[in-house]
Coordinates of C-alpha atoms in Angstrom, one line a residue:
X19 CA 56.6 126.5 -62.2
X20 CA 53.9 129.0 -61.2
X21 CA 52.2 127.5 -57.9
X22 CA 49.6 130.2 -57.5
X23 CA 48.7 129.3 -60.9
X24 CA 48.2 125.6 -60.1
X25 CA 46.1 126.2 -57.1
X26 CA 43.9 128.7 -59.2
X27 CA 42.7 125.4 -60.9
X28 CA 41.6 123.8 -57.8
X29 CA 39.0 124.2 -54.9
X30 CA 37.8 122.6 -51.7
X31 CA 34.4 123.4 -50.1
X32 CA 31.5 121.7 -48.4
X33 CA 28.2 121.2 -50.1
X34 CA 25.2 120.1 -48.0
X35 CA 27.5 118.2 -45.7
X36 CA 29.6 116.7 -48.5
X37 CA 33.4 117.7 -48.7
X38 CA 34.4 118.1 -52.1
X39 CA 37.9 118.6 -53.8
X40 CA 38.3 119.8 -57.4
X41 CA 41.4 119.2 -59.1
X42 CA 42.7 120.0 -62.6
X43 CA 45.8 119.5 -64.5
X44 CA 48.8 117.2 -64.8
X45 CA 49.4 114.6 -62.4
X46 CA 51.6 116.4 -60.2
X47 CA 49.6 119.6 -60.3
X48 CA 46.3 117.7 -59.1
X49 CA 48.7 116.2 -56.5
X50 CA 49.6 119.6 -55.5
X51 CA 46.6 121.1 -55.2
X52 CA 45.4 118.1 -53.0
X53 CA 48.2 118.3 -50.7
X54 CA 48.4 122.1 -50.3
X55 CA 44.5 122.2 -49.9
X56 CA 44.0 119.5 -47.4
X57 CA 47.4 119.9 -45.6
X58 CA 46.1 119.7 -42.0
X59 CA 44.0 116.6 -42.6
X60 CA 46.6 114.9 -44.4
X61 CA 48.9 115.5 -41.4
X62 CA 46.1 113.6 -39.4
X63 CA 45.8 110.8 -41.4
X64 CA 49.6 110.2 -41.8
X65 CA 50.2 110.8 -37.9
X66 CA 46.9 109.3 -36.5
X67 CA 44.9 107.0 -38.7
X68 CA 48.3 105.3 -40.5
X69 CA 49.2 104.6 -37.0
X70 CA 45.9 103.2 -35.9
X71 CA 46.1 100.9 -38.8
X72 CA 49.6 99.5 -37.7
X73 CA 47.8 98.8 -34.0
X74 CA 44.9 96.9 -35.9
X75 CA 47.0 95.0 -37.9
X76 CA 49.5 94.0 -34.9
X77 CA 46.1 92.8 -33.2
X78 CA 44.7 90.9 -36.2
X79 CA 47.9 89.1 -36.7
X80 CA 48.8 88.3 -33.1
X81 CA 52.2 90.7 -33.5
X82 CA 53.4 93.7 -31.5
X83 CA 53.5 97.1 -33.1
X84 CA 56.9 97.4 -33.8
X85 CA 56.5 94.4 -36.3
X86 CA 53.4 95.6 -37.5
X87 CA 54.8 98.7 -38.5
X88 CA 57.9 97.1 -40.3
X89 CA 55.4 94.9 -42.3
X90 CA 53.5 97.7 -43.5
X91 CA 56.9 99.4 -44.7
X92 CA 58.1 96.3 -46.2
X93 CA 54.6 96.1 -48.2
X94 CA 55.1 99.6 -49.1
X95 CA 58.3 99.2 -50.8
X96 CA 57.6 95.8 -52.5
X97 CA 54.5 97.6 -54.2
X98 CA 56.5 100.8 -55.2
X99 CA 58.3 99.5 -58.1
X100 CA 54.8 98.3 -59.8
X101 CA 53.4 102.3 -59.2
X102 CA 52.5 104.0 -62.5
X103 CA 54.6 107.2 -63.1
X104 CA 51.6 109.3 -63.5
X105 CA 50.5 108.4 -59.7
X106 CA 53.8 108.5 -58.6
X107 CA 54.0 112.0 -59.8
X108 CA 50.7 112.9 -58.1
X109 CA 51.8 111.3 -54.7
X110 CA 55.0 113.5 -55.3
X111 CA 52.8 116.5 -55.5
X112 CA 50.8 115.8 -52.6
X113 CA 54.0 115.6 -50.6
X114 CA 55.2 118.8 -51.7
X115 CA 51.8 120.7 -51.7
X116 CA 51.7 119.6 -47.8
X117 CA 55.4 120.6 -47.5
X118 CA 54.5 124.1 -48.9
X119 CA 51.4 124.6 -46.9
X120 CA 53.7 124.3 -43.8
X121 CA 53.4 120.9 -42.4
X122 CA 56.2 118.2 -42.5
X123 CA 55.2 115.1 -44.4
X124 CA 57.5 113.1 -46.4
X125 CA 57.0 111.5 -50.0
X126 CA 57.7 108.2 -48.2
X127 CA 55.1 108.4 -45.8
X128 CA 52.7 109.4 -48.6
X129 CA 53.5 106.4 -50.6
X130 CA 53.1 104.4 -47.4
X131 CA 49.6 105.8 -46.8
X132 CA 48.5 105.2 -50.2
X133 CA 49.2 101.3 -49.5
X134 CA 47.1 101.5 -46.2
X135 CA 43.9 100.0 -47.9
X136 CA 45.9 97.1 -49.7
X137 CA 47.5 96.0 -46.5
X138 CA 44.5 96.3 -44.5
X139 CA 42.9 93.8 -47.1
X140 CA 45.6 91.4 -46.5
X141 CA 46.4 91.7 -42.9
X142 CA 43.1 92.2 -41.6
X143 CA 40.9 90.2 -43.9
X144 CA 38.0 87.7 -42.5
X145 CA 40.9 84.9 -41.8
X146 CA 41.6 87.0 -38.9
X147 CA 38.2 88.3 -37.9
X148 CA 37.4 87.8 -34.5
X149 CA 34.1 89.2 -33.9
X150 CA 31.8 89.2 -30.7
X151 CA 29.6 86.4 -32.3
X152 CA 32.8 84.2 -33.1
X153 CA 30.9 81.0 -32.5
X154 CA 27.9 82.0 -34.7
X155 CA 30.2 82.7 -37.6
X156 CA 32.5 79.8 -37.8
X157 CA 32.4 77.0 -40.4
X158 CA 33.8 73.8 -39.6
X159 CA 35.1 71.7 -42.5
X160 CA 36.8 68.0 -42.5
X161 CA 39.7 67.8 -44.1
X162 CA 42.2 64.6 -44.9
X163 CA 45.5 64.8 -43.6
X164 CA 48.8 63.6 -45.0
X165 CA 48.7 60.7 -43.0
X166 CA 45.0 59.8 -44.3
X167 CA 42.9 60.8 -41.0
X168 CA 40.4 63.3 -40.9
X169 CA 40.8 66.7 -38.8
X170 CA 38.5 69.7 -38.3
X171 CA 39.3 72.9 -40.0
X172 CA 37.6 75.7 -38.7
X173 CA 37.2 79.0 -40.9
X174 CA 36.0 82.5 -39.6
X175 CA 33.2 83.8 -41.8
X176 CA 33.4 87.8 -41.8
X177 CA 31.7 90.6 -43.7
X178 CA 33.0 91.8 -47.1
X179 CA 32.1 94.4 -49.6
X180 CA 29.0 94.4 -51.9
X181 CA 28.0 96.2 -55.0
X182 CA 25.5 96.1 -57.7
X183 CA 24.8 97.9 -61.1
X184 CA 21.2 98.1 -63.3
X185 CA 19.7 100.0 -65.9
X186 CA 16.2 99.5 -67.5
X187 CA 12.6 101.1 -66.7
X188 CA 12.4 98.3 -64.0
X189 CA 15.4 99.4 -62.0
X190 CA 14.2 103.0 -62.0
X191 CA 16.6 106.2 -63.3
X192 CA 14.7 106.6 -66.3
X193 CA 16.7 103.7 -67.9
X194 CA 20.3 105.2 -67.0
X195 CA 22.8 103.1 -65.1
X196 CA 22.3 103.1 -61.4
X197 CA 25.8 101.8 -59.7
X198 CA 26.3 101.5 -56.2
X199 CA 28.4 100.1 -53.4
X200 CA 28.6 100.1 -49.6
X201 CA 31.2 102.3 -48.2
X202 CA 31.1 101.7 -44.4
X203 CA 34.3 100.1 -44.7
X204 CA 37.7 100.9 -43.2
X205 CA 36.6 103.2 -40.0
X206 CA 40.1 104.0 -38.5
X207 CA 40.2 107.1 -36.1
X208 CA 39.4 110.5 -37.8
X209 CA 38.8 108.8 -41.2
X210 CA 35.1 109.0 -41.7
X211 CA 34.7 112.4 -40.7
X212 CA 37.6 113.3 -43.3
X213 CA 36.1 111.5 -46.2
X214 CA 36.1 113.6 -49.1
X215 CA 34.5 113.5 -52.8
X216 CA 37.2 114.5 -55.3
X217 CA 35.8 115.5 -59.0
X218 CA 39.2 115.4 -61.0
X219 CA 40.0 117.0 -64.6
X220 CA 43.1 115.5 -65.8
X221 CA 44.8 116.9 -68.7
X222 CA 45.7 113.7 -70.0
X223 CA 42.6 111.7 -69.7
X224 CA 38.9 111.2 -68.8
X225 CA 37.2 113.5 -65.9
X226 CA 36.2 111.6 -63.0
X227 CA 34.7 111.6 -59.5
X228 CA 35.6 109.3 -56.5
X229 CA 35.7 109.1 -52.7
X230 CA 39.0 108.8 -50.9
X231 CA 40.5 110.4 -47.9
X232 CA 43.4 113.1 -47.3
X233 CA 46.8 112.3 -48.7
X234 CA 45.4 109.3 -50.6
X235 CA 45.0 109.3 -54.3
X236 CA 42.1 107.0 -54.6
X237 CA 39.9 104.6 -52.6
X238 CA 37.7 101.5 -54.1
X239 CA 35.6 103.0 -56.8
X240 CA 33.7 105.8 -58.7
X241 CA 32.5 107.1 -62.3
X242 CA 33.7 109.0 -65.0
X243 CA 32.6 111.4 -67.8
X244 CA 32.1 108.8 -70.3
X245 CA 29.8 106.8 -68.4
X246 CA 32.1 104.3 -67.1
X247 CA 31.8 103.1 -63.4
X248 CA 33.7 100.7 -61.2
X249 CA 34.0 99.3 -57.3
X250 CA 35.7 96.9 -55.7
X251 CA 35.0 93.7 -53.6
X252 CA 36.8 92.0 -51.0
X253 CA 38.2 88.5 -52.3
X254 CA 40.6 87.0 -50.2
X255 CA 42.9 84.8 -51.5
X256 CA 45.0 82.0 -49.9
X257 CA 48.3 83.5 -51.4
X258 CA 48.4 87.5 -51.6
X259 CA 51.1 89.7 -52.0
X260 CA 52.1 93.6 -52.3
X261 CA 54.0 93.0 -55.6
X262 CA 51.5 94.9 -57.8
X263 CA 49.0 97.5 -58.2
X264 CA 46.6 98.2 -55.7
X265 CA 42.9 99.3 -55.0
X266 CA 43.4 102.8 -55.2
X267 CA 45.6 102.7 -58.2
X268 CA 43.1 100.4 -60.3
X269 CA 40.4 102.7 -59.2
X270 CA 42.5 105.6 -61.0
X271 CA 43.6 103.8 -63.8
X272 CA 40.3 102.6 -64.9
X273 CA 38.5 106.2 -64.2
X274 CA 41.2 108.1 -65.9
X275 CA 41.6 105.8 -69.0
X276 CA 38.8 103.3 -69.4
X277 CA 35.5 104.3 -71.8
X278 CA 34.6 100.4 -72.1
X279 CA 34.4 97.2 -70.2
X280 CA 37.2 96.0 -72.9
X281 CA 39.3 99.1 -71.9
X282 CA 39.1 98.1 -68.2
X283 CA 40.3 94.5 -69.3
X284 CA 43.0 95.5 -71.1
X285 CA 44.2 97.8 -68.2
X286 CA 44.2 94.6 -65.8
X287 CA 45.9 92.6 -68.4
X288 CA 48.5 95.5 -68.4
X289 CA 49.2 95.9 -64.7
X290 CA 49.8 93.1 -62.1
X291 CA 47.3 93.1 -59.0
X292 CA 48.1 92.9 -55.4
X293 CA 46.0 91.7 -52.5
X294 CA 42.5 89.9 -53.0
X295 CA 40.1 92.3 -54.7
X296 CA 37.4 91.6 -57.3
X297 CA 36.7 94.4 -59.9
X298 CA 33.2 95.3 -60.5
X299 CA 33.0 97.4 -63.9
X300 CA 30.2 98.5 -66.1
X301 CA 29.8 101.0 -69.2
X302 CA 26.5 103.1 -69.2
X303 CA 26.4 103.6 -72.8
X304 CA 26.7 99.9 -73.8
X305 CA 24.7 98.7 -70.9
X306 CA 27.6 96.6 -70.4
X307 CA 29.1 94.9 -67.1
X308 CA 31.7 92.7 -66.0

């Protein structure tokens, strides 16, 4: 494998304040390009941001840092068997690219980093929310216990994600699809300053664009060249598990392989999901959403 040829197909530049990473090739090649070009930034995510997530999980769940770190690693191991081969190859490429750029990062660390958002959704979702205005955001419900008497149960209401899609003259955009989502979430140390726009051109699949962070193969939404768009919304459930495909995995599966809403539904039927996430998808050509 000629690594200089692989790198020649990619670029990283800042355009009007937006960091843009262009990737092209097979999954491993795109991963290698990502890892090599963003090696120093990936190192920062692994050794600063990921540790901050563990600290936040510890605070939100009432555990110590050591237990929180073990919990995150357990989550990664539970998710790994469900990781599609194409994205495992891409993550392996990221790890190799970072190493070849002179920074020591392991594949296991890259795998863990790529479960970060899913684990944040499980352990740091509104059930654990402890905002400054706690009393203003609590809802008291009366439930009947097994002995027939009533007791108060307090649920803390927190913020979540939001997204929308619209088309037609009334929505502007000359009748074209307008698709949007808030992206003010997940602000761990050093993250927002290093958020990047990836423009991917896979050998096998549809060209697409999405936001993410160095070392992470996807985040929570994007668009592809066939007019398909998708975003996510936090939809916490009582029972959640890391045994399945996460937010970034479904983002990339959909953007790489879905042209229609029906394609998206088939992908969801073929891959188990983890965490509590609702997916919002839209087909600009058919003017259809789900």
